[in-house]
CSV table of C-alpha atoms and ligand atoms in Angstrom, one decimal:
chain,number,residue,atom,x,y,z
C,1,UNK,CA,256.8,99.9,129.2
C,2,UNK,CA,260.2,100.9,130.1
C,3,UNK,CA,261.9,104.0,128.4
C,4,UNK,CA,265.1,104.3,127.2
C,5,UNK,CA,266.8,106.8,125.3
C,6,UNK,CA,263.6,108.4,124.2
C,7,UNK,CA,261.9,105.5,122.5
C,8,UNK,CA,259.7,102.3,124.8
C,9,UNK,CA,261.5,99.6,124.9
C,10,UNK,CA,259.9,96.7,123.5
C,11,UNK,CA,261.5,93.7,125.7
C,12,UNK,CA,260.8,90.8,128.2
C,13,UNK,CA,261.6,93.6,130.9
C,14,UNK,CA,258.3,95.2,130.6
C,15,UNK,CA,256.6,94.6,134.0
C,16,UNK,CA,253.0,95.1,132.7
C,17,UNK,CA,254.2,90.6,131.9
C,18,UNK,CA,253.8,88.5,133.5
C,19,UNK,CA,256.1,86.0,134.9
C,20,UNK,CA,258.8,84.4,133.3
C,21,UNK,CA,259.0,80.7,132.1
C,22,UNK,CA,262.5,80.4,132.0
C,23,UNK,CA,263.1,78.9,129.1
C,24,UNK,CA,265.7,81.1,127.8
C,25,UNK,CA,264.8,81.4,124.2
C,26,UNK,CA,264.9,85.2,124.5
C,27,UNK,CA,269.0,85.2,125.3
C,28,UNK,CA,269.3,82.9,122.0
C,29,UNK,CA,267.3,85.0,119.9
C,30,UNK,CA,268.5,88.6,120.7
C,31,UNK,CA,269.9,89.6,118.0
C,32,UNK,CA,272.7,92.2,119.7
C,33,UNK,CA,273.6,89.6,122.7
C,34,UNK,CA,271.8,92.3,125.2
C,35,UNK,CA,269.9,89.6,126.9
C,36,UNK,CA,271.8,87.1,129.6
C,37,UNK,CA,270.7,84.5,131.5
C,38,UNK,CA,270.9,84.2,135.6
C,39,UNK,CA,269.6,81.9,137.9
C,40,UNK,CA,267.4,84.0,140.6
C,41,UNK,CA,267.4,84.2,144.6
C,42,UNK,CA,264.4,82.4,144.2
C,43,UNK,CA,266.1,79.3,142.1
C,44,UNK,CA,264.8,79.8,138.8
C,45,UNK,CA,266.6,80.8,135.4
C,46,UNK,CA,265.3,84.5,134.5
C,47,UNK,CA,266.3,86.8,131.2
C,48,UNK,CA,268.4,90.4,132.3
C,49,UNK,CA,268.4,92.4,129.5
C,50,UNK,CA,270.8,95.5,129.0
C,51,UNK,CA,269.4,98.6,128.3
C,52,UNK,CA,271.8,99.9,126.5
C,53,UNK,CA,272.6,97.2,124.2
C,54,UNK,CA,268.8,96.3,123.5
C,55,UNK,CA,267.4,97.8,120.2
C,56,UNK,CA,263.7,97.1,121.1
C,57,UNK,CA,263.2,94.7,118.3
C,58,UNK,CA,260.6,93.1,120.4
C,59,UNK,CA,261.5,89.4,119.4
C,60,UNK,CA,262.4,88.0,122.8
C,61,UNK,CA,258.9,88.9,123.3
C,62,UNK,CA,258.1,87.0,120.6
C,63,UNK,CA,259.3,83.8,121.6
C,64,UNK,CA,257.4,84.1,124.7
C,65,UNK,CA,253.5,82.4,125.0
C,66,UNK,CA,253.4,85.0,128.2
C,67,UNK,CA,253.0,87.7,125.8
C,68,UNK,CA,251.1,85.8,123.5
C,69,UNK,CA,247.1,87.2,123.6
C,70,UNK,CA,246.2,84.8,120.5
C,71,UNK,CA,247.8,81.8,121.9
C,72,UNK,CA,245.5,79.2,120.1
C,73,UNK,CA,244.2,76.4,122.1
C,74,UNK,CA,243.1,73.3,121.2
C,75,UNK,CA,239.8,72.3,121.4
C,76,UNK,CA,239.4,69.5,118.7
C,77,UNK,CA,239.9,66.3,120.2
C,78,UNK,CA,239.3,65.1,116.5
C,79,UNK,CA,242.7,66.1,115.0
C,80,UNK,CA,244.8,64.3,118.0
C,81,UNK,CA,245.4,60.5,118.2
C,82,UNK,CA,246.5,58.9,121.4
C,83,UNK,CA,248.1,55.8,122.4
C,84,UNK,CA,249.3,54.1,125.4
C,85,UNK,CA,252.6,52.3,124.8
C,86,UNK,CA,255.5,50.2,126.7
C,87,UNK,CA,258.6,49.4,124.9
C,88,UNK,CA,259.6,46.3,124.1
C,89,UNK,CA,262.7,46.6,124.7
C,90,UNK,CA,263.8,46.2,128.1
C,91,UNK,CA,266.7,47.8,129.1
C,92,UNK,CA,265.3,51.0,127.0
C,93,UNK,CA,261.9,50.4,129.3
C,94,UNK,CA,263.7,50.1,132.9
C,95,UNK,CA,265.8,53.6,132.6
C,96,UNK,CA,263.1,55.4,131.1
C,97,UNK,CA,260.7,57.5,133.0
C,98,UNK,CA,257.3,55.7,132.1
C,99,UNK,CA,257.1,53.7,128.8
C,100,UNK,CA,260.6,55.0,127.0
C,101,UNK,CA,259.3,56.4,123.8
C,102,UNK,CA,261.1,59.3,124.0
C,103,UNK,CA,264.2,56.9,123.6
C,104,UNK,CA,262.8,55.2,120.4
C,105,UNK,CA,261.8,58.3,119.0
C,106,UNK,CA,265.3,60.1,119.7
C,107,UNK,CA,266.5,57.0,118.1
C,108,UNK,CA,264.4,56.8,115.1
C,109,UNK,CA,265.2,60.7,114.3
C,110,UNK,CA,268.8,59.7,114.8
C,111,UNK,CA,268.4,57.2,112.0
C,112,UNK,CA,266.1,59.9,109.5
C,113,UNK,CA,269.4,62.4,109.8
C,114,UNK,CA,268.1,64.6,112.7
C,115,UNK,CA,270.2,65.9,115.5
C,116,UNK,CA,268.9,65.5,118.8
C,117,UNK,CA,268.4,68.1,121.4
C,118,UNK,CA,267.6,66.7,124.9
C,119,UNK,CA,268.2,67.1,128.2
C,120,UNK,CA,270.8,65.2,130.6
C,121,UNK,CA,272.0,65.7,134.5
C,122,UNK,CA,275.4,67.8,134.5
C,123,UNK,CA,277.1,65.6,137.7
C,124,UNK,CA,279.6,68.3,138.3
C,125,UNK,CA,276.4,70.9,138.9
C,126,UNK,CA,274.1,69.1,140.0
C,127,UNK,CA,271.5,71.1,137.4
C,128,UNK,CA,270.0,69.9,134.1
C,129,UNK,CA,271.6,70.9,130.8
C,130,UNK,CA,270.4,70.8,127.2
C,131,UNK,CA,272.9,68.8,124.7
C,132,UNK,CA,272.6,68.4,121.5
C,133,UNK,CA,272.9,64.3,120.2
C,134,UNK,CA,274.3,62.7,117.2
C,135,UNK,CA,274.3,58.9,118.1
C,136,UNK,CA,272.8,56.5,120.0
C,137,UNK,CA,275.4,56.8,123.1
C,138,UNK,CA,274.8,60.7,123.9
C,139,UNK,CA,271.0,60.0,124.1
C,140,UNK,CA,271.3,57.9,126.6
C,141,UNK,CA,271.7,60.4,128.6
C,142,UNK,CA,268.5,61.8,128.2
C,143,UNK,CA,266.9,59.0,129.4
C,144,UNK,CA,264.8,60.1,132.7
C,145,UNK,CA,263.2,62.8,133.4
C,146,UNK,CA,264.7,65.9,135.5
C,147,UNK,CA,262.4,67.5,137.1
C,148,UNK,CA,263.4,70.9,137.3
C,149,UNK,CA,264.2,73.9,134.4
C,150,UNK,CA,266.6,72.6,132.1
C,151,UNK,CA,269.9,75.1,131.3
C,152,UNK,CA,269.1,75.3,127.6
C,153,UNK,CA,270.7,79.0,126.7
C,154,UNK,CA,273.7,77.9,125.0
C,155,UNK,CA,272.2,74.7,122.9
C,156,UNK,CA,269.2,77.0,121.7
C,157,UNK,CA,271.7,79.4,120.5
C,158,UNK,CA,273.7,76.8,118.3
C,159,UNK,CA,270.1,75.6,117.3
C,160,UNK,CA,269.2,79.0,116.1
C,161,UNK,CA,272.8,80.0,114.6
C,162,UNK,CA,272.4,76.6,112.4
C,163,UNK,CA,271.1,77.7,108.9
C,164,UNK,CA,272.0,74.6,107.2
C,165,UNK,CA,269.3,72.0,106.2
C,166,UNK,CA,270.2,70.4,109.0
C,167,UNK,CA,267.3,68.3,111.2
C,168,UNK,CA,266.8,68.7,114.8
C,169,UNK,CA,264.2,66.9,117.2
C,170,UNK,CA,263.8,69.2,120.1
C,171,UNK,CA,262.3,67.7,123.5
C,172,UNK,CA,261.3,70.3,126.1
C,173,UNK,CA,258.6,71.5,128.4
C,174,UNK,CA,255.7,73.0,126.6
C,175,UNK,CA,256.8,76.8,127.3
C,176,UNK,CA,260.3,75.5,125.6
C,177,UNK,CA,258.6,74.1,122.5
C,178,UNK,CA,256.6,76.9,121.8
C,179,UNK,CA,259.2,79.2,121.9
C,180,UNK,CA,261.3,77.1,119.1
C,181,UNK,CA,258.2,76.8,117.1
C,182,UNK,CA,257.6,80.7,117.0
C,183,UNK,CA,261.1,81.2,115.9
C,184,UNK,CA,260.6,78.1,113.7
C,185,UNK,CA,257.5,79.9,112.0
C,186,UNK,CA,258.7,83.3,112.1
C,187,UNK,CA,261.9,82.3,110.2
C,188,UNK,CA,260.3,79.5,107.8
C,189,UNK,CA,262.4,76.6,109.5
C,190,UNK,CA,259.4,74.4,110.5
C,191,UNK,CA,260.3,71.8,108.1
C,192,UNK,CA,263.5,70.8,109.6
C,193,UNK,CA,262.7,70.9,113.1
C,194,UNK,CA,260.6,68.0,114.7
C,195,UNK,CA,259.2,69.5,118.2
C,196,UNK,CA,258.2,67.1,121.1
C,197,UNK,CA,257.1,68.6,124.4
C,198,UNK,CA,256.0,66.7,127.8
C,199,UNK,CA,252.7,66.4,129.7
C,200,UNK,CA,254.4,68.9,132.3
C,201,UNK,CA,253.5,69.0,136.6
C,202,UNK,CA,255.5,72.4,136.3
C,203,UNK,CA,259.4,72.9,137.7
C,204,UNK,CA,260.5,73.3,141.0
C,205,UNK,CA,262.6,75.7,142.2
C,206,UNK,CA,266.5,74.9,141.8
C,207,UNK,CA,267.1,75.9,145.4
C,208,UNK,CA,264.5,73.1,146.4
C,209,UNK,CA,267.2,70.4,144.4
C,210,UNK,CA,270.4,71.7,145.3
C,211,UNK,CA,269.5,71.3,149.1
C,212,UNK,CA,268.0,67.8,148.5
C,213,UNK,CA,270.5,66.9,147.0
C,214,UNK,CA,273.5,68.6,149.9
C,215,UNK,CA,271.1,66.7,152.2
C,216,UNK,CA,271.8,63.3,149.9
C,217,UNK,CA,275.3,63.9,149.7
C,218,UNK,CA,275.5,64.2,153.4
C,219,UNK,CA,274.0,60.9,153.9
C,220,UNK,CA,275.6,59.0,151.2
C,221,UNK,CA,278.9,60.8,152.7
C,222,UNK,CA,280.2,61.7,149.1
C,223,UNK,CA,281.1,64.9,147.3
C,224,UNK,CA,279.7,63.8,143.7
C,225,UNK,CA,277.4,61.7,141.9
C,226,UNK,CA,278.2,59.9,139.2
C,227,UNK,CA,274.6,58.7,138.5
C,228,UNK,CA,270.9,60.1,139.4
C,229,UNK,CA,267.7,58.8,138.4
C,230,UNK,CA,264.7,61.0,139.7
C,231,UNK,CA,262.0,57.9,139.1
C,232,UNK,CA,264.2,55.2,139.2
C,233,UNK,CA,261.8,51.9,138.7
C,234,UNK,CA,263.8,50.5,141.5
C,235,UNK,CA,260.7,50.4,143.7
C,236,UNK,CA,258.6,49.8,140.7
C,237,UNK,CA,257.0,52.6,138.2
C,238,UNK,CA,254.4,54.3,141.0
C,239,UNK,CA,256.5,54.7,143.6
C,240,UNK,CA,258.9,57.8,142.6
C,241,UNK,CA,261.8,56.8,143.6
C,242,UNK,CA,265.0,58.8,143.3
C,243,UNK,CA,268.1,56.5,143.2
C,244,UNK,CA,271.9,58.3,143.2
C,245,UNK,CA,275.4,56.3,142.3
C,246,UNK,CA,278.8,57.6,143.8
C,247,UNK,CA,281.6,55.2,143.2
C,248,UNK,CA,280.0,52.1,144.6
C,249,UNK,CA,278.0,53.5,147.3
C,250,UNK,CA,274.3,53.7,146.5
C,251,UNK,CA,271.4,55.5,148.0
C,252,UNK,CA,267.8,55.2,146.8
C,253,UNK,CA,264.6,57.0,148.2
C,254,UNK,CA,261.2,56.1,148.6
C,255,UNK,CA,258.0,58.8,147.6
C,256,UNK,CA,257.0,58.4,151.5
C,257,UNK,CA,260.0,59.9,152.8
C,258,UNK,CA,261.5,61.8,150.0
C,259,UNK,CA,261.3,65.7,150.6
C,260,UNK,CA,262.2,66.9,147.1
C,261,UNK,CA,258.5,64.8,146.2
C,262,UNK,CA,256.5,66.2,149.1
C,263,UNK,CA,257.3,69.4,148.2
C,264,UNK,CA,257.5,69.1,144.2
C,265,UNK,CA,254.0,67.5,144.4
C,266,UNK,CA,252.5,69.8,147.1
C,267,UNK,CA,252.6,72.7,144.7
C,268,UNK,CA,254.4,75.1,146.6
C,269,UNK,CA,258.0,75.4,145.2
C,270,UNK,CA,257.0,75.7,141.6
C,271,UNK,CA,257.9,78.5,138.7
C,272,UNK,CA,255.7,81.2,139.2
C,273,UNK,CA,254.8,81.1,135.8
C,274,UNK,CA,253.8,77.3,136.1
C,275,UNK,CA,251.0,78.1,138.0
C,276,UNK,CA,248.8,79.7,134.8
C,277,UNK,CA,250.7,77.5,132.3
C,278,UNK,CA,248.7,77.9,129.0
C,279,UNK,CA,251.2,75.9,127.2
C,280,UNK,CA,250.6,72.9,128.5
C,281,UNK,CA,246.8,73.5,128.0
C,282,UNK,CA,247.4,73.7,123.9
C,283,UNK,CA,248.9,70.8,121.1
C,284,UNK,CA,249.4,73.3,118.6
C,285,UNK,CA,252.7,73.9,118.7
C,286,UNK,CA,254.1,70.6,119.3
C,287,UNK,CA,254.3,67.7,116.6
C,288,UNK,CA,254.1,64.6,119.6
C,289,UNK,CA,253.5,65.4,123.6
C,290,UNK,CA,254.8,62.7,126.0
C,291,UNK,CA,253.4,61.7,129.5
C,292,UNK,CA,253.0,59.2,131.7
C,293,UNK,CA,250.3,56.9,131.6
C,294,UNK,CA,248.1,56.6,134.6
C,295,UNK,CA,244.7,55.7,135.1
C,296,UNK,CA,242.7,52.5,136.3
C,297,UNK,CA,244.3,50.3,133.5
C,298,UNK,CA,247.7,50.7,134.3
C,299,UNK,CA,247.6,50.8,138.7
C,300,UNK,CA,249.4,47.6,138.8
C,301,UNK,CA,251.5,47.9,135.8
C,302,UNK,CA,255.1,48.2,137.2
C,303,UNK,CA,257.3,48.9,134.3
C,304,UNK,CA,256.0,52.1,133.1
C,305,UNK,CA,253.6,53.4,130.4
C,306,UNK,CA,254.0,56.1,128.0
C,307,UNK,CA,251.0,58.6,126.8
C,308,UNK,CA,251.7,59.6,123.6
C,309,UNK,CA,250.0,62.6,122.0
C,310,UNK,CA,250.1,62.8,117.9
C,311,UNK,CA,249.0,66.2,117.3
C,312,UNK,CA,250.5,66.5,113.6
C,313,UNK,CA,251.1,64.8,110.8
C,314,UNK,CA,254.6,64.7,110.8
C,315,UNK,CA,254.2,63.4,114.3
C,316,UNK,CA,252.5,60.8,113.3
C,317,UNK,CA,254.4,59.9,110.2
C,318,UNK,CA,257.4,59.5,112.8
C,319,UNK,CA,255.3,57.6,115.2
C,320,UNK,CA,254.0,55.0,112.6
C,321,UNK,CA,258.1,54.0,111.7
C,322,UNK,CA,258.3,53.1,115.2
C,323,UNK,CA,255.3,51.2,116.4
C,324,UNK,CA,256.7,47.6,116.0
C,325,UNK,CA,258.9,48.6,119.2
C,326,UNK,CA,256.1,48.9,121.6
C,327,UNK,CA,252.9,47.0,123.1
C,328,UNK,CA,250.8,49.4,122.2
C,329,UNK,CA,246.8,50.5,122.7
C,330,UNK,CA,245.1,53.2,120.5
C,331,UNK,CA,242.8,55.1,123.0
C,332,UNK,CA,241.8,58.0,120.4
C,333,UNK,CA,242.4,57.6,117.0
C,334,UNK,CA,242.6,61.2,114.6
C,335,UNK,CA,239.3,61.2,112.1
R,401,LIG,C1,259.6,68.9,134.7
R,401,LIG,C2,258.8,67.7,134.2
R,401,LIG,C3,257.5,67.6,134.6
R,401,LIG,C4,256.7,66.5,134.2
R,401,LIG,N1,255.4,66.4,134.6
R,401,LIG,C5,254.7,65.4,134.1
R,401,LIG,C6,253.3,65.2,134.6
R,401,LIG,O1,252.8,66.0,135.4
R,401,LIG,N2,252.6,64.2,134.1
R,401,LIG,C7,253.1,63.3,133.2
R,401,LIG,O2,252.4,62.4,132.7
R,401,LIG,N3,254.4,63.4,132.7
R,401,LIG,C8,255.2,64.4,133.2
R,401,LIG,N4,256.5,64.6,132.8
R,401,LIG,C9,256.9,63.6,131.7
R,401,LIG,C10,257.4,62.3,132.2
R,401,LIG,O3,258.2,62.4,133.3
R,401,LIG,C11,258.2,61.5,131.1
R,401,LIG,O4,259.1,62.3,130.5
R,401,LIG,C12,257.2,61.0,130.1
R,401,LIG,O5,256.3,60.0,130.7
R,401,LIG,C13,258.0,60.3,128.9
R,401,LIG,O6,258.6,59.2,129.4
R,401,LIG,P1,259.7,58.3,128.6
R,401,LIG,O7,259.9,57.0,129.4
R,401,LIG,O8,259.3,58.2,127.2
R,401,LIG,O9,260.9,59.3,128.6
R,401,LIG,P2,262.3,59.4,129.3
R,401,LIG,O10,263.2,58.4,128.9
R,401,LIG,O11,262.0,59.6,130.7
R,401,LIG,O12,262.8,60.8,128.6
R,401,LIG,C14,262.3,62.0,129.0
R,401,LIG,C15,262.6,63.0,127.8
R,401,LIG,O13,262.3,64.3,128.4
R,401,LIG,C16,263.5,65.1,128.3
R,401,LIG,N5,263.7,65.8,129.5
R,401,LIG,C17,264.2,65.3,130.7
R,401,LIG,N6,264.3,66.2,131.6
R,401,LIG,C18,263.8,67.4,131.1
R,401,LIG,C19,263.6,68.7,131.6
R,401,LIG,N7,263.9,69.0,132.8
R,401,LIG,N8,263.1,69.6,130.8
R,401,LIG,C20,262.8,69.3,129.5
R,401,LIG,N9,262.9,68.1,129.0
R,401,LIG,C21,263.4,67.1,129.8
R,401,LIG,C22,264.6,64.2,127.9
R,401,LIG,O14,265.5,64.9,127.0
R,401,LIG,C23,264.0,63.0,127.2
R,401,LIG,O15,263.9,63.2,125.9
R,401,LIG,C24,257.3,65.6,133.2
R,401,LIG,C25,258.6,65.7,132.8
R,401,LIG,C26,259.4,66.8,133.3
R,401,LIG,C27,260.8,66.9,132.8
């Protein structure tokens, strides 16, 4: 623990934790602002807390599952239903990562008076950025996955200074998720905030992306996207394909040669804190957990498949309204 002023402090600062998962929730909770967010040497958004402005109220800590001994895990395969599903819709199904039910679902919340909270690719900074959604146009942009940490300190901090009625959906990694669910439960809010997390590899380091992407621009001989897909389906589904737009020049990579892929699948560039994730491990805080779905059934399939998780009735309630939009097989069905 560190000491300050005569009293322990009771932050994300004490070294006897682990490492960080980035996801920022600690800055939006603090209740005296003492906490910022910078992105480290090593690529990778981490929490700098003031000493002098932090009144060791000890709930950045938490919002954290790092800190969390009784993180519950779940070990009932009974109380989860799973399905594998590919939209109908095609032009929903080819920009999507795998099946594009995140797009239905964002839609289907849109329509129930939630707001969404997502994540889209800032083209200026080449980085991902949380935005919040109020019709179908701004979540298009969510559309793909980015696979790396997700800037999400200023749209948590609307989310949490919101004490309307208001709805939200929140998408995010699994160490995101929890941390909105803790604060959900700790401040009675879990009725109006739906919580979707993704079957998560872990996130590579931003240095990794910003040189892949210098390395791009180099070859594509242009100083901006205006459009980047990190599994564009250009190739087909399997073959993690990264396609970028500038003007009308257009570059796309294949997984064979691409060297953000060889080193984001080889394990080496990841979040420190990825490496013991227990998050990912647990459906208990999450409503509905996205994935891909692979496996013998779906090798040949090139359009993409969806996993979909239910791990709650309200998850499921949500999922039922939209099942007419998808081809869709029950592989585990709740008892
Ligand atoms: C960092 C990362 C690692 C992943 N690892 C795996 C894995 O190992 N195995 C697996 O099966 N699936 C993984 N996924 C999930 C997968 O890529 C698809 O998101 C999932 O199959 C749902 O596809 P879709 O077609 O419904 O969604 P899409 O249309 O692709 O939408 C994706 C959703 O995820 C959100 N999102 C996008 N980028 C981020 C981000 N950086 N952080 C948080 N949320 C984001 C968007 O807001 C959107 O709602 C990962 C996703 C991310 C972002």
């Amino acid at each position: 623990m560190l000491k300050h002023k005569g009293i322990f402090m009771n932050n994300i600062t004490d070294k006897t934790v682990k490492n960080c998962t980035s996801c920022q929730l600690c800055f939006a909770v603090c209740p005296t602002e003492a906490i910022r967010i910078e992105l480290d040497k090593d690529g990778f958004y981490v929490p700098v807390v003031d000493d002098n402005m932090c009144i060791s109220c000890g709930l950045c800590k938490e919002s954290c599952y790092k800190y969390d001994e009784k993180i519950i895990m779940t070990y009932d395969e009974q109380s989860i239903s799973i399905y594998a599903v590919q939209s109908i819709d095609k032009k929903i199904l080819n920009s999507s990562t795998s099946g594009g039910v995140a797009s239905h679902i964002a839609i289907e919340c849109l329509k129930q008076g939630y707001k969404v909270i997502g994540v889209a690719y800032d083209n200026d900074r080449d980085i991902a950025i949380n935005k919040i959604a109020t019709n179908e146009k701004e979540i298009e942009s969510f559309k793909g996955s980015k696979y790396m940490q997700s800037y999400t300190e200023k749209v948590f901090k609307v989310l949490l200074k919101d004490q309307t009625d208001q709805k939200y959906v929140v998408f995010g990694t699994s160490c995101q998720i929890y941390a909105i669910k803790k604060y959900a439960e700790r401040t009675n809010q879990n009725g109006r905030l739906l919580l979707i997390d993704i079957f998560c590899h872990g996130c590579p380091s931003l240095n990794l992306w910003t040189k892949y992407v210098k390395y791009i621009k180099q070859k594509m001989n242009v100083d901006k996207f205006d459009g980047v897909e990190f599994r564009s389906k250009i190739h087909g589904w399997h073959e993690f394909s990264h396609y970028f737009i500038s003007d009308n020049i257009k570059f796309k990579s294949k997984k064979i040669n691409d060297p953000f892929f060889t080193f984001f699948f080889d394990n080496n560039v990841l979040c420190k804190a990825c490496y013991d994730c227990k998050s990912r491990s647990t459906l208990e805080y999450t409503d509905i957990r996205l994935g891909d779905f692979w496996g013998a059934e779906y090798a040949l399939n090139t359009e993409g498949v969806s996993a979909v998780v239910l791990s709650s009735d309200r998850g499921k309630g949500l999922f039922d309204n939209i099942k007419n939009k998808f081809i869709l097989k029950s592989i585990l069905s709740k008892k």
